[in-house]
mmCIF file of C-alpha atoms and ligand atoms in Angstrom:
data_model
loop_
_atom_site.group_PDB
_atom_site.id
_atom_site.type_symbol
_atom_site.label_atom_id
_atom_site.label_comp_id
_atom_site.label_asym_id
_atom_site.label_seq_id
_atom_site.Cartn_x
_atom_site.Cartn_y
_atom_site.Cartn_z
ATOM 1 C CA MET A 822 -79.123 65.710 28.994
ATOM 2 C CA ALA A 823 -76.541 63.593 27.272
ATOM 3 C CA THR A 824 -75.131 60.096 27.429
ATOM 4 C CA LEU A 825 -71.411 59.960 28.094
ATOM 5 C CA PRO A 826 -68.857 57.388 26.887
ATOM 6 C CA ILE A 827 -68.086 54.771 29.561
ATOM 7 C CA ILE A 828 -64.394 54.112 30.208
ATOM 8 C CA THR A 829 -63.384 50.455 30.167
ATOM 9 C CA LEU A 830 -60.390 48.344 31.140
ATOM 10 C CA PRO A 831 -57.430 48.703 30.756
ATOM 11 C CA ASP A 832 -57.788 52.510 31.059
ATOM 12 C CA PRO A 833 -55.689 53.472 34.146
ATOM 13 C CA VAL A 834 -58.171 56.271 34.963
ATOM 14 C CA LEU A 835 -60.321 53.571 36.609
ATOM 15 C CA ARG A 836 -57.618 53.206 39.300
ATOM 16 C CA LYS A 837 -57.697 56.881 40.334
ATOM 17 C CA ILE A 838 -58.948 57.864 43.767
ATOM 18 C CA SER A 839 -61.803 60.342 43.289
ATOM 19 C CA ASP A 840 -61.819 63.697 45.083
ATOM 20 C CA PRO A 841 -64.698 64.943 47.249
ATOM 21 C CA VAL A 842 -67.163 67.397 45.742
ATOM 22 C CA GLU A 843 -66.999 70.774 47.467
ATOM 23 C CA ARG A 844 -70.379 72.129 46.413
ATOM 24 C CA VAL A 845 -73.371 70.658 44.585
ATOM 25 C CA ASP A 846 -73.479 73.377 41.948
ATOM 26 C CA GLU A 847 -75.080 73.522 38.508
ATOM 27 C CA ALA A 848 -72.209 71.628 36.870
ATOM 28 C CA VAL A 849 -72.419 68.803 39.423
ATOM 29 C CA VAL A 850 -76.206 68.509 38.956
ATOM 30 C CA LYS A 851 -75.743 68.374 35.167
ATOM 31 C CA LEU A 852 -73.093 65.671 35.537
ATOM 32 C CA MET A 853 -75.385 63.632 37.823
ATOM 33 C CA ASP A 854 -78.246 63.887 35.321
ATOM 34 C CA ASP A 855 -75.956 62.861 32.444
ATOM 35 C CA MET A 856 -74.662 59.957 34.540
ATOM 36 C CA LEU A 857 -78.227 58.764 35.181
ATOM 37 C CA GLU A 858 -79.034 58.943 31.473
ATOM 38 C CA THR A 859 -75.805 57.062 30.682
ATOM 39 C CA MET A 860 -76.597 54.389 33.287
ATOM 40 C CA TYR A 861 -80.170 53.862 32.011
ATOM 41 C CA ALA A 862 -78.966 53.696 28.401
ATOM 42 C CA ALA A 863 -76.210 51.151 29.150
ATOM 43 C CA PRO A 864 -78.278 49.644 30.863
ATOM 44 C CA GLY A 865 -76.858 49.367 34.374
ATOM 45 C CA ILE A 866 -77.956 49.625 37.994
ATOM 46 C CA GLY A 867 -75.191 51.997 39.067
ATOM 47 C CA LEU A 868 -72.460 54.286 37.754
ATOM 48 C CA ALA A 869 -69.562 56.160 39.371
ATOM 49 C CA ALA A 870 -68.276 59.453 37.925
ATOM 50 C CA ILE A 871 -64.811 57.984 37.347
ATOM 51 C CA GLN A 872 -66.421 55.590 34.824
ATOM 52 C CA VAL A 873 -67.136 58.615 32.638
ATOM 53 C CA GLY A 874 -63.667 60.045 33.308
ATOM 54 C CA VAL A 875 -64.531 62.469 36.126
ATOM 55 C CA PRO A 876 -62.518 61.802 39.319
ATOM 56 C CA ARG A 877 -65.155 63.140 41.738
ATOM 57 C CA ARG A 878 -67.001 61.297 44.516
ATOM 58 C CA ILE A 879 -70.386 61.051 42.753
ATOM 59 C CA VAL A 880 -72.443 57.893 42.135
ATOM 60 C CA VAL A 881 -75.874 57.215 40.675
ATOM 61 C CA LEU A 882 -77.962 54.094 41.247
ATOM 62 C CA ASP A 883 -81.303 52.558 40.338
ATOM 63 C CA THR A 884 -81.995 48.954 41.305
ATOM 64 C CA ALA A 885 -85.710 49.002 40.440
ATOM 65 C CA ASP A 886 -86.778 46.025 38.336
ATOM 66 C CA GLU A 887 -87.789 46.463 34.713
ATOM 67 C CA GLY A 888 -91.466 47.411 34.572
ATOM 68 C CA GLU A 889 -91.273 49.050 37.999
ATOM 69 C CA PRO A 890 -91.258 52.850 38.251
ATOM 70 C CA LYS A 891 -87.799 54.402 38.024
ATOM 71 C CA SER A 892 -86.165 55.010 41.375
ATOM 72 C CA PRO A 893 -83.027 57.070 40.712
ATOM 73 C CA LEU A 894 -80.614 57.654 43.588
ATOM 74 C CA VAL A 895 -77.802 60.187 43.413
ATOM 75 C CA MET A 896 -75.059 60.340 46.019
ATOM 76 C CA VAL A 897 -72.340 62.951 46.454
ATOM 77 C CA ASN A 898 -69.439 62.220 48.834
ATOM 78 C CA PRO A 899 -71.036 58.955 50.045
ATOM 79 C CA GLU A 900 -69.591 57.342 53.176
ATOM 80 C CA ILE A 901 -70.435 53.979 54.651
ATOM 81 C CA ILE A 902 -71.265 54.510 58.297
ATOM 82 C CA ALA A 903 -72.349 50.939 59.129
ATOM 83 C CA LEU A 904 -72.020 47.471 57.630
ATOM 84 C CA GLY A 905 -74.177 44.509 58.645
ATOM 85 C CA GLN A 906 -72.714 41.424 60.324
ATOM 86 C CA THR A 907 -74.032 38.910 57.810
ATOM 87 C CA THR A 908 -72.808 38.656 54.228
ATOM 88 C CA ARG A 909 -74.294 37.618 50.936
ATOM 89 C CA MET A 910 -72.708 36.366 47.738
ATOM 90 C CA TYR A 911 -73.695 37.961 44.437
ATOM 91 C CA GLU A 912 -72.425 37.613 40.894
ATOM 92 C CA GLU A 913 -71.395 41.180 40.003
ATOM 93 C CA GLY A 914 -70.803 42.778 36.643
ATOM 94 C CA CYS A 915 -69.270 46.154 35.812
ATOM 95 C CA LEU A 916 -69.946 48.430 32.848
ATOM 96 C CA SER A 917 -66.199 49.161 32.736
ATOM 97 C CA ILE A 918 -65.372 45.439 32.417
ATOM 98 C CA PRO A 919 -67.873 44.142 29.837
ATOM 99 C CA ASP A 920 -68.779 40.431 29.850
ATOM 100 C CA VAL A 921 -66.918 39.652 33.070
ATOM 101 C CA ARG A 922 -68.785 38.346 36.126
ATOM 102 C CA VAL A 923 -67.274 37.902 39.568
ATOM 103 C CA ASP A 924 -68.846 36.227 42.613
ATOM 104 C CA ILE A 925 -68.331 38.640 45.489
ATOM 105 C CA GLU A 926 -69.231 38.212 49.151
ATOM 106 C CA ARG A 927 -70.077 41.498 50.852
ATOM 107 C CA PRO A 928 -72.099 42.602 53.897
ATOM 108 C CA GLU A 929 -75.819 42.149 53.249
ATOM 109 C CA THR A 930 -76.796 45.509 54.714
ATOM 110 C CA VAL A 931 -75.144 48.898 54.639
ATOM 111 C CA THR A 932 -75.917 52.357 55.961
ATOM 112 C CA VAL A 933 -74.577 55.213 53.853
ATOM 113 C CA ARG A 934 -74.404 58.969 54.472
ATOM 114 C CA PHE A 935 -74.283 61.257 51.443
ATOM 115 C CA ILE A 936 -75.273 64.611 49.967
ATOM 116 C CA ASP A 937 -78.284 64.447 47.633
ATOM 117 C CA ARG A 938 -79.104 66.295 44.379
ATOM 118 C CA ALA A 939 -80.497 69.224 46.390
ATOM 119 C CA GLY A 940 -77.298 69.517 48.438
ATOM 120 C CA LYS A 941 -78.919 68.062 51.550
ATOM 121 C CA GLN A 942 -77.271 65.444 53.778
ATOM 122 C CA GLN A 943 -79.078 62.102 53.825
ATOM 123 C CA GLU A 944 -78.711 58.700 55.415
ATOM 124 C CA LEU A 945 -79.948 55.513 53.818
ATOM 125 C CA ALA A 946 -80.099 51.968 55.159
ATOM 126 C CA ALA A 947 -80.000 49.488 52.281
ATOM 127 C CA ASP A 948 -80.111 45.721 51.871
ATOM 128 C CA GLY A 949 -80.141 43.196 49.040
ATOM 129 C CA LEU A 950 -79.142 44.330 45.550
ATOM 130 C CA LEU A 951 -79.047 48.012 46.518
ATOM 131 C CA ALA A 952 -76.605 47.299 49.363
ATOM 132 C CA THR A 953 -74.423 45.312 46.967
ATOM 133 C CA ALA A 954 -74.537 48.027 44.303
ATOM 134 C CA ILE A 955 -73.718 50.805 46.795
ATOM 135 C CA GLN A 956 -70.593 48.917 47.912
ATOM 136 C CA HIS A 957 -69.616 48.285 44.264
ATOM 137 C CA GLU A 958 -69.965 52.005 43.426
ATOM 138 C CA LEU A 959 -68.079 53.165 46.515
ATOM 139 C CA ASP A 960 -65.241 50.820 45.545
ATOM 140 C CA HIS A 961 -64.949 52.735 42.231
ATOM 141 C CA LEU A 962 -64.398 55.995 44.158
ATOM 142 C CA ASP A 963 -61.215 54.486 45.608
ATOM 143 C CA GLY A 964 -60.039 52.875 42.362
ATOM 144 C CA HIS A 965 -61.183 49.380 43.319
ATOM 145 C CA LEU A 966 -62.706 47.029 40.718
ATOM 146 C CA ILE A 967 -64.517 43.669 40.861
ATOM 147 C CA ILE A 968 -61.467 41.917 39.375
ATOM 148 C CA ASP A 969 -59.592 42.782 42.573
ATOM 149 C CA PHE A 970 -61.664 40.026 44.220
ATOM 150 C CA LEU A 971 -60.169 37.424 41.840
ATOM 151 C CA SER A 972 -56.921 35.529 42.343
ATOM 152 C CA ARG A 973 -53.920 37.248 40.756
ATOM 153 C CA LEU A 974 -53.829 34.633 38.010
ATOM 154 C CA LYS A 975 -57.482 35.150 37.027
ATOM 155 C CA ARG A 976 -57.156 38.930 37.309
ATOM 156 C CA ASP A 977 -54.110 38.936 35.034
ATOM 157 C CA ILE A 978 -55.970 36.842 32.453
ATOM 158 C CA VAL A 979 -58.826 39.384 32.374
ATOM 159 C CA ILE A 980 -56.451 42.366 32.162
ATOM 160 C CA ARG A 981 -54.473 40.698 29.353
ATOM 161 C CA LYS A 982 -57.687 40.064 27.402
ATOM 162 C CA PHE A 983 -58.700 43.730 27.623
ATOM 163 C CA LYS A 984 -55.192 44.932 26.743
ATOM 164 C CA LYS A 985 -55.254 42.722 23.654
ATOM 165 C CA GLN A 986 -58.722 44.020 22.691
ATOM 166 C CA ALA A 987 -57.476 47.608 23.045
ATOM 167 C CA ARG A 988 -54.693 47.095 20.489
HETATM 168 O O1 GNR B 1940 -74.941 47.442 36.059
HETATM 169 C C1 GNR B 1940 -74.307 46.933 37.004
HETATM 170 N N1 GNR B 1940 -74.763 45.769 37.548
HETATM 171 C C2 GNR B 1940 -74.264 45.254 38.731
HETATM 172 C C3 GNR B 1940 -74.608 43.952 39.058
HETATM 173 C C4 GNR B 1940 -74.177 43.405 40.237
HETATM 174 C C5 GNR B 1940 -73.425 44.149 41.119
HETATM 175 C C6 GNR B 1940 -73.047 45.434 40.788
HETATM 176 C C7 GNR B 1940 -73.472 45.986 39.608
HETATM 177 S S1 GNR B 1940 -73.035 47.624 39.227
HETATM 178 C C8 GNR B 1940 -73.066 47.551 37.492
HETATM 179 C C9 GNR B 1940 -72.833 48.929 36.892
HETATM 180 C C10 GNR B 1940 -71.430 49.386 37.234
HETATM 181 O O2 GNR B 1940 -70.438 48.969 36.712
HETATM 182 N N2 GNR B 1940 -71.331 50.285 38.175
HETATM 183 O O3 GNR B 1940 -70.128 50.719 38.550
HETATM 184 NI NI1 NI B 1941 -68.743 49.094 38.122
#
């Protein structure tokens, strides 16, 4: 296993739309395991493949609290098949946008269909932090970021700050 460098703003790779995975082969399993190690090391509660520069529809998640047993989740080609009616507001962060927090209102519950590490189709109904994190990760697969929920003015300020840092 290996930790991978996490891509940050303003890298345009983060805006790419990721392609579906055709087959969960050895290389995909290795990437998923490296993504989990990278996420735990960061530390974070989720990671999309595009954040390590791979434009494939793969995400890893673990929203277990510190001190609780690890509860890694790996999703290939995830699709949201149902969203709850009620919403919740949560202050989100992103490993690709260090030190920025954005209050985001999203559906409180979500049902997602995906292929697991063994290549088997699964469905999962999630709520709370896991539901929030799943929606955050699926946004990455379509090139969407938490700053897209800000006004244009605030978004431009964040982007300018990261462009300046990158110089
Ligand atoms: O580690 C992360 N924490 C987090 C907190 C609130 C809502 C979403 C997240 S996901 C984030 C890791 C990340 O950037 N995943 O793409
Ligand atoms: Ni993120």
